[in-house]
């Protein structure tokens, strides 16, 4: 059981979702975040004040997957989110000790395999 | 005694004071506020001598009061368009879209004052005015009709500005700001001013007897056509057709529609150029038509998707207003309701059709203003009534009017399309019209204006006002943490 | 000399003719045709006979100018309500709330034009008008009072529309959109039109001498009562009383309050139906009352919670406007300040009380418009002055007026409550009034209108315009990634 | 015939009637009381002579209509300022900023009615009025100039309110709400009223011949100076100069600018106090100047940062309006364009300069209104033309006027600075002016008003309306899950 | 030491907070996220464009707890967030190697036990 | 490889970014969150309704670092984010099993060491 945390470009999100869908990865959670990395910072001006926006808009995906799915998932993201320009983002694979599906109280494997409703 | 008799005659004349009537009675030119819409002046040949015979036209305070308000109302329509469009785009392009409208105040407003007004309303010939009013020379507070000339000029300026902004809807999210400003500036001179002269400046369309009370052709068809041309020449948005581009703030769009509805009363009822029966009639029709359009539009929505949408409602109101514009002072309130209802259909389906095509007229200016304007112009030829201030239309036994209307529409479409195309191509020679994919991706707000519409300021680092390279920046910030930023 | 006497008579007649439509008895017609003159009589002593001798009522340009503006202002109040209410609900219901208001333009506006206006202002009897103006027949640009009839109709339409929208505040977040539209449409015909006839159409309340300058009873008490009935019949919101439901955008509510304050000048000062002293007086009182209410309200807030809230301030302004509405043209500016100050108390405590009850009048329409309206109607009976255009009230030695006012209030409450209840029950027979818990949970915007007020578009997948099943959808999107969406 | 001649003379005289004048020279009174007669000639052929014979000033319906609208427009400027400022601050201070403006309706409005108006417009002496109109005594619907006195009072009240709100921009994000209200209330009495008397109340500046058509000195310089004083006395914001404080919602600021532009037509054109040529001229100049400022401002922005900003555009419009205010009815449209263009420079650079200093005039009231007002006042002394209603200025051979203007500016700066300072210090004795760092950190909305502008309600727990300790709260919530909250 | 990450329905948040409160779990961090799982997607229409919103609004809770609290916490969430309908969400239990309380620089256990102020 | 999750005060964010910058920590991801801890809750009033806001605005940082950087990073945050008042926040150190840089597909160490572009 792993929790895959990926930071990608907002305008790549749909491609990533698409590619995850094709990889049969169904459950995931997305949130809007701000990121700082090697990108050169945007500069903005408001009246007399000039500011440097050190943070760029990014999207964070959090995907809980069972072992066999880890590589598939990572690959799906790497393929879809890549532009080759600085700012593409990162993927982190974090170990998980337990997963629960709230609806059914199912645990672990059962909890992440697509729900049969 | 005689005074009473005269009074009765005059009062009676005043009751029928639809814009056509008064010109038959010279006295009224002196005493009354019934000078008709400029568009009709030229159409009524016998008015000229009558007027000449009468002493200098007088400024009528009541008419002046109403036109002062009308002008302010029409000027409010430009922000109205800014919010209507601004709410419909994505957050990262909101400011750019609004700026495309607000900046027109500057560019088109000044261009209009310097030269446009004169080209449109200077005597000139059948196709273009002259330079008698260039740089606002000879524009004083003497009477033009029954209001001060300076006010008439301001009223017309408000039209010129808002018309140009309508075009923006077709090229939002991608057209570079500089070329855009150049375009609307030149467009106001080379496209808007001439057509305004044709219809309101005593040009050939007005001589022909084409009816356009408040600008269906001059403003809406004209802008709608130019918009399509612009959309085509500037090209599609980076992700057009690939990703869904949703309105980022519908309430803002709703606010825009509300301001437009409000301002439009100055636009239509103000076109009577007087506080008279014609204005009242135009006001009523302007109020009623969008109401009918709204009902029909919500019904169409409900039938198609089981739900009446808010964006649809806002659009419906605008379409209804566009449709009634050329007819406002020429049709009965009842006809206005029918026109509004009928007017919903072409635009509604034009929008559905457009979204299936490759044409990235992003905010459907063609469907809304172009198609709506044509529908209105033609329906005017059908529903216009002499009794309500127009020339009789098809329904009242004058099919010829419908042909005239079609002529006006056709001429406008052709001229606007051709010249708009030429202008854009010319500008393209000087500089790129379209922002590159990367800039579009980052958003036009940041790339064109160096701002964002909504900021939280997280991780924003203060930079010395005159720091140049971002590299320097951060250290500058550190250095100045003392407070001297 | 005689002129002066005549003047006084006329002036007096006029005083009682506001706003109980001045156009029914021939004498009054003369009076109103004179009215513009009324202001000038001081300057033109010998004008009266001349005009008095003139049979046909004349359109007065100045009055027309002001009423054109007033009508536009009142029409702006509907969006005003939309934003005021829309900002106070949760984000997921913002569009639905705004649509409840904007859609009234369509439904109530058209219903009014087709039949409502005639039922309210057709001659008819003491309780209802007739069909002489149905479908706007016989509504031309001839003079109605001193303005064109079509304009008078438009002005009244603007009232009908905004009144219906007020009700929405009590049933936001849960009432299904279809039944809601049906309700306000029918309500305009069966509740608003009759009561408008009683007070302004020459009906029994006006005959009785009840004072209601701009619609305290017709508009506010009426809407407030209907709102409570609706809240009760439609039922509580899913989570009412369990979770906190906070305003999602207070600045939007503030904008609404600002537009209401602005539009209300057309509502109150416009009710003089002329650009005269009465309008000026009404304008001043309309400006001052809410100012006083605002001061008192902030003080009450500060005392209770140590802080003056913005939502409170916005509410206070509206309450102040409601309170002064029936009295606007009948009281002195000084009295207006006192009325505004006193008027804050009942509504302020009504809101506190309501929030402790099980009554889910979600945006406190009862406290704001119902209670505020009653306070105003009664205070009118106390502060009204003949010197300022009203009949003397309690303070000026005429306690009877207070009784009359109470009668008006009572009659309105009973009629509005009963008929509104019947209408809702009738509609309930046809379709469910309330959205089920799941839809309320998802939000009315998505479930009723298929839209969201604020979207970022993350993970939004484009679907062929006519794709049906979501299942199909994604593949459609894939298939159409080419750009033909 | 004679009527026509007489008429033309009058019309001409009318054109030169400037707002300061009409109440002073009897002839002009006749003129203005007559001019409207133009509209009434239709009804009363023999009005002219009669009126010429009538001494008491008469209410002119047309002027009344326009001033009713103008007053409403100016009142809309206060919300305009609220949104302009509110959008420029950070989200956590949005409501506090807007409340600083909206609350002025209450505090300044009432203070004005009770005493301010009388101090400004009561006869009194060269420096201050008297108490003849205190508590609005003697303010009826009789004619003041050509409009009802109550209306004139309302018009002036709208100025008093909006002027006070301008100051807020300098002390947002930190000044405690109570002391702020106390300050603007007292400021209206002790600073605004006297200066208004000097310029418009027949005080020494008007006697001197200083030109200020619509309030460049009284309103803008005055507020701008008071703002700096306030910024200094109240002190810097907690993080000023350390962290970047970005506008949280630029579209809202844009809305504010739009409402200001719209309302300003009532502010400037309304200052003619009549619907005449002067109003028309003022309208045209008010429309044109900001257009020119906008062009120049965008150019400066583009040159400095390669980008024209939206915040800049909104600011430019306001600056242009400020600059033309004192000159509106005194200069030609052409001069207005030049003034607008020139006016951009001082303010633009003042903003750049300010942001490098330690002066935390947070929203640049000094640069916008102070500097802009001075520029305008001086340029008025240069461009004013008798032909357009003013006294000739420098360009028209009367350098003396420039000196007079400078006197007006100087006097206003000194008086406003000194008294504002004293008032603030006095209030400081009673209570702390500035919120402590912690409150500023949490945000003024929560700490001063107990609200947030934008809430999602996550984790918000309902508390019994009168629950005291938060500890109790949660249990209360549990206990009341039944629905009695 | 564990970090419990839970995705729940927005309208269940208050219940969850309530139930955690009763379970004596004091510290937690919440964020608004968008999730995709087995739910059927909502369809929206803007003018001519029809879009399918693949992502539903959810709320993400992040709770750092010491071993003995893990099960209590998970149970508290399972009980409060459950509706039985698809879309109830998931709970992930992630191992944590160190926790610090910024205010006191306390480490691990001490850092998560309710602060005694 | 560790993933450092820190919850800090919004008004401390800039200081934290500054201090991380000086610590040579370049890549990070930020998001706005709401937190509940020992703080006393703010009370708000809307018309008749009084509500207690159990959640305070906080900012969440997520920083993937290689072992040697862990302590540096934690220290940098502790130093910059501390005010000493309740509500300063927490830092969680979570183990990571794999990191990928999307742009280059580099793995682990290479993926988090500042990009040389
Ligand atoms: N060490 C890190 N920890 C957490 N997020 C990171 C880290 N490094 C980068 N990111 C995220 O990835 C985004 C892109 O990273 P960046 O280094 O700029 O591009 P690249 O990965 O192509 O070199 C950043 O904006 C940030 O959100
Ligand atoms: N594998 C996963 N990883 C991360 N989040 C998930 C995962 N599966 C589901 N979720 C979250 O839980 C929410 C509900 O999940 P879903 O599968 O739709 O319902 P259920 O768990 O009842 O089957 C989703 O919206 C998503 O936010
Ligand atoms: N156990 C926890 N798990 C996750 N986040 C926590 C936890 N405890 C505290 N937090 C976060 O840290 C913030 C401050 O914590 P709090 O306990 O109030 O202050 P302190 O850490 O100074 O005692 C909270 O608002 C919350 O966002």
PDB file of N, CA and C in Angstrom, chain D residues 144-187:
ATOM      1  N   UNK D 144     -34.654  77.033  -3.912  1.00  0.00           N
ATOM      2  CA  UNK D 144     -33.293  77.501  -3.607  1.00  0.00           C
ATOM      3  C   UNK D 144     -32.635  77.509  -4.968  1.00  0.00           C
ATOM      4  N   UNK D 145     -32.406  78.695  -5.538  1.00  0.00           N
ATOM      5  CA  UNK D 145     -32.025  78.739  -6.950  1.00  0.00           C
ATOM      6  C   UNK D 145     -33.254  78.318  -7.726  1.00  0.00           C
ATOM      7  N   UNK D 146     -33.125  77.298  -8.563  1.00  0.00           N
ATOM      8  CA  UNK D 146     -34.310  76.877  -9.332  1.00  0.00           C
ATOM      9  C   UNK D 146     -34.787  75.500  -8.903  1.00  0.00           C
ATOM     10  N   UNK D 147     -34.256  75.011  -7.783  1.00  0.00           N
ATOM     11  CA  UNK D 147     -34.689  73.682  -7.323  1.00  0.00           C
ATOM     12  C   UNK D 147     -35.174  73.776  -5.872  1.00  0.00           C
ATOM     13  N   UNK D 148     -35.943  72.777  -5.438  1.00  0.00           N
ATOM     14  CA  UNK D 148     -36.435  72.798  -4.056  1.00  0.00           C
ATOM     15  C   UNK D 148     -35.273  72.771  -3.065  1.00  0.00           C
ATOM     16  N   UNK D 149     -35.405  73.519  -1.991  1.00  0.00           N
ATOM     17  CA  UNK D 149     -34.335  73.625  -1.008  1.00  0.00           C
ATOM     18  C   UNK D 149     -33.950  72.259  -0.443  1.00  0.00           C
ATOM     19  N   UNK D 150     -34.961  71.425  -0.160  1.00  0.00           N
ATOM     20  CA  UNK D 150     -34.678  70.096   0.402  1.00  0.00           C
ATOM     21  C   UNK D 150     -33.763  69.308  -0.530  1.00  0.00           C
ATOM     22  N   UNK D 151     -33.954  69.504  -1.814  1.00  0.00           N
ATOM     23  CA  UNK D 151     -33.133  68.799  -2.788  1.00  0.00           C
ATOM     24  C   UNK D 151     -31.709  69.341  -2.788  1.00  0.00           C
ATOM     25  N   UNK D 152     -31.591  70.664  -2.693  1.00  0.00           N
ATOM     26  CA  UNK D 152     -30.264  71.276  -2.643  1.00  0.00           C
ATOM     27  C   UNK D 152     -29.499  70.739  -1.430  1.00  0.00           C
ATOM     28  N   UNK D 153     -30.210  70.644  -0.310  1.00  0.00           N
ATOM     29  CA  UNK D 153     -29.595  70.127   0.913  1.00  0.00           C
ATOM     30  C   UNK D 153     -29.122  68.690   0.685  1.00  0.00           C
ATOM     31  N   UNK D 154     -29.972  67.881   0.073  1.00  0.00           N
ATOM     32  CA  UNK D 154     -29.623  66.479  -0.170  1.00  0.00           C
ATOM     33  C   UNK D 154     -28.388  66.390  -1.078  1.00  0.00           C
ATOM     34  N   UNK D 155     -28.376  67.246  -2.082  1.00  0.00           N
ATOM     35  CA  UNK D 155     -27.248  67.238  -3.013  1.00  0.00           C
ATOM     36  C   UNK D 155     -25.951  67.537  -2.268  1.00  0.00           C
ATOM     37  N   UNK D 156     -25.997  68.548  -1.416  1.00  0.00           N
ATOM     38  CA  UNK D 156     -24.799  68.900  -0.657  1.00  0.00           C
ATOM     39  C   UNK D 156     -24.428  67.803   0.324  1.00  0.00           C
ATOM     40  N   UNK D 157     -25.438  67.127   0.876  1.00  0.00           N
ATOM     41  CA  UNK D 157     -25.162  66.042   1.828  1.00  0.00           C
ATOM     42  C   UNK D 157     -24.381  64.930   1.128  1.00  0.00           C
ATOM     43  N   UNK D 158     -24.760  64.663  -0.118  1.00  0.00           N
ATOM     44  CA  UNK D 158     -24.079  63.587  -0.838  1.00  0.00           C
ATOM     45  C   UNK D 158     -22.593  63.908  -0.999  1.00  0.00           C
ATOM     46  N   UNK D 159     -22.279  65.183  -1.121  1.00  0.00           N
ATOM     47  CA  UNK D 159     -20.867  65.583  -1.217  1.00  0.00           C
ATOM     48  C   UNK D 159     -20.145  65.369   0.110  1.00  0.00           C
ATOM     49  N   UNK D 160     -20.810  65.807   1.172  1.00  0.00           N
ATOM     50  CA  UNK D 160     -20.186  65.699   2.494  1.00  0.00           C
ATOM     51  C   UNK D 160     -19.835  64.244   2.807  1.00  0.00           C
ATOM     52  N   UNK D 161     -20.764  63.341   2.500  1.00  0.00           N
ATOM     53  CA  UNK D 161     -20.541  61.934   2.819  1.00  0.00           C
ATOM     54  C   UNK D 161     -19.362  61.369   2.038  1.00  0.00           C
ATOM     55  N   UNK D 162     -19.369  61.574   0.740  1.00  0.00           N
ATOM     56  CA  UNK D 162     -18.323  60.947  -0.068  1.00  0.00           C
ATOM     57  C   UNK D 162     -16.947  61.531   0.242  1.00  0.00           C
ATOM     58  N   UNK D 163     -16.895  62.811   0.586  1.00  0.00           N
ATOM     59  CA  UNK D 163     -15.597  63.412   0.894  1.00  0.00           C
ATOM     60  C   UNK D 163     -14.944  62.729   2.093  1.00  0.00           C
ATOM     61  N   UNK D 164     -15.750  62.518   3.129  1.00  0.00           N
ATOM     62  CA  UNK D 164     -15.198  61.889   4.330  1.00  0.00           C
ATOM     63  C   UNK D 164     -14.667  60.489   4.036  1.00  0.00           C
ATOM     64  N   UNK D 165     -15.378  59.761   3.172  1.00  0.00           N
ATOM     65  CA  UNK D 165     -14.947  58.383   2.912  1.00  0.00           C
ATOM     66  C   UNK D 165     -13.595  58.324   2.217  1.00  0.00           C
ATOM     67  N   UNK D 166     -13.256  59.374   1.465  1.00  0.00           N
ATOM     68  CA  UNK D 166     -11.983  59.348   0.742  1.00  0.00           C
ATOM     69  C   UNK D 166     -10.817  59.166   1.700  1.00  0.00           C
ATOM     70  N   UNK D 167     -10.945  59.783   2.875  1.00  0.00           N
ATOM     71  CA  UNK D 167      -9.854  59.725   3.855  1.00  0.00           C
ATOM     72  C   UNK D 167      -9.506  58.294   4.234  1.00  0.00           C
ATOM     73  N   UNK D 168     -10.528  57.444   4.279  1.00  0.00           N
ATOM     74  CA  UNK D 168     -10.325  56.067   4.739  1.00  0.00           C
ATOM     75  C   UNK D 168      -9.136  55.387   4.054  1.00  0.00           C
ATOM     76  N   UNK D 169      -8.948  55.694   2.771  1.00  0.00           N
ATOM     77  CA  UNK D 169      -7.901  55.016   2.024  1.00  0.00           C
ATOM     78  C   UNK D 169      -6.515  55.115   2.632  1.00  0.00           C
ATOM     79  N   UNK D 170      -6.314  56.125   3.456  1.00  0.00           N
ATOM     80  CA  UNK D 170      -4.966  56.314   4.013  1.00  0.00           C
ATOM     81  C   UNK D 170      -4.736  55.510   5.281  1.00  0.00           C
ATOM     82  N   UNK D 171      -5.833  55.070   5.910  1.00  0.00           N
ATOM     83  CA  UNK D 171      -5.645  54.407   7.217  1.00  0.00           C
ATOM     84  C   UNK D 171      -6.301  53.033   7.282  1.00  0.00           C
ATOM     85  N   UNK D 172      -6.550  52.452   6.114  1.00  0.00           N
ATOM     86  CA  UNK D 172      -7.136  51.110   6.109  1.00  0.00           C
ATOM     87  C   UNK D 172      -6.181  50.114   6.738  1.00  0.00           C
ATOM     88  N   UNK D 173      -6.713  48.965   7.084  1.00  0.00           N
ATOM     89  CA  UNK D 173      -5.926  47.838   7.607  1.00  0.00           C
ATOM     90  C   UNK D 173      -5.478  48.033   9.042  1.00  0.00           C
ATOM     91  N   UNK D 174      -5.751  49.202   9.646  1.00  0.00           N
ATOM     92  CA  UNK D 174      -5.198  49.372  10.992  1.00  0.00           C
ATOM     93  C   UNK D 174      -5.981  50.287  11.919  1.00  0.00           C
ATOM     94  N   UNK D 175      -6.689  51.285  11.405  1.00  0.00           N
ATOM     95  CA  UNK D 175      -7.357  52.207  12.323  1.00  0.00           C
ATOM     96  C   UNK D 175      -8.581  51.540  12.942  1.00  0.00           C
ATOM     97  N   UNK D 176      -8.727  51.694  14.238  1.00  0.00           N
ATOM     98  CA  UNK D 176      -9.868  51.086  14.924  1.00  0.00           C
ATOM     99  C   UNK D 176     -11.147  51.771  14.454  1.00  0.00           C
ATOM    100  N   UNK D 177     -12.231  51.005  14.362  1.00  0.00           N
ATOM    101  CA  UNK D 177     -13.451  51.486  13.739  1.00  0.00           C
ATOM    102  C   UNK D 177     -14.133  52.615  14.523  1.00  0.00           C
ATOM    103  N   UNK D 178     -14.187  52.472  15.849  1.00  0.00           N
ATOM    104  CA  UNK D 178     -14.841  53.499  16.654  1.00  0.00           C
ATOM    105  C   UNK D 178     -14.200  54.863  16.470  1.00  0.00           C
ATOM    106  N   UNK D 179     -12.915  54.959  16.772  1.00  0.00           N
ATOM    107  CA  UNK D 179     -12.229  56.244  16.598  1.00  0.00           C
ATOM    108  C   UNK D 179     -12.367  56.785  15.168  1.00  0.00           C
ATOM    109  N   UNK D 180     -12.364  55.880  14.200  1.00  0.00           N
ATOM    110  CA  UNK D 180     -12.511  56.323  12.817  1.00  0.00           C
ATOM    111  C   UNK D 180     -13.843  57.032  12.629  1.00  0.00           C
ATOM    112  N   UNK D 181     -14.905  56.419  13.128  1.00  0.00           N
ATOM    113  CA  UNK D 181     -16.228  57.038  12.973  1.00  0.00           C
ATOM    114  C   UNK D 181     -16.250  58.396  13.659  1.00  0.00           C
ATOM    115  N   UNK D 182     -15.685  58.439  14.863  1.00  0.00           N
ATOM    116  CA  UNK D 182     -15.649  59.712  15.585  1.00  0.00           C
ATOM    117  C   UNK D 182     -14.928  60.758  14.738  1.00  0.00           C
ATOM    118  N   UNK D 183     -13.823  60.339  14.146  1.00  0.00           N
ATOM    119  CA  UNK D 183     -13.036  61.285  13.363  1.00  0.00           C
ATOM    120  C   UNK D 183     -13.812  61.835  12.172  1.00  0.00           C
ATOM    121  N   UNK D 184     -14.359  60.969  11.333  1.00  0.00           N
ATOM    122  CA  UNK D 184     -15.037  61.501  10.147  1.00  0.00           C
ATOM    123  C   UNK D 184     -16.257  62.322  10.526  1.00  0.00           C
ATOM    124  N   UNK D 185     -16.892  61.959  11.635  1.00  0.00           N
ATOM    125  CA  UNK D 185     -18.046  62.748  12.070  1.00  0.00           C
ATOM    126  C   UNK D 185     -17.613  64.163  12.404  1.00  0.00           C
ATOM    127  N   UNK D 186     -16.600  64.270  13.264  1.00  0.00           N
ATOM    128  CA  UNK D 186     -16.120  65.595  13.679  1.00  0.00           C
ATOM    129  C   UNK D 186     -15.504  66.325  12.493  1.00  0.00           C
ATOM    130  N   UNK D 187     -14.805  65.597  11.669  1.00  0.00           N
ATOM    131  CA  UNK D 187     -14.130  66.205  10.520  1.00  0.00           C
ATOM    132  C   UNK D 187     -15.145  66.895   9.602  1.00  0.00           C
TER     133      UNK D 187
END
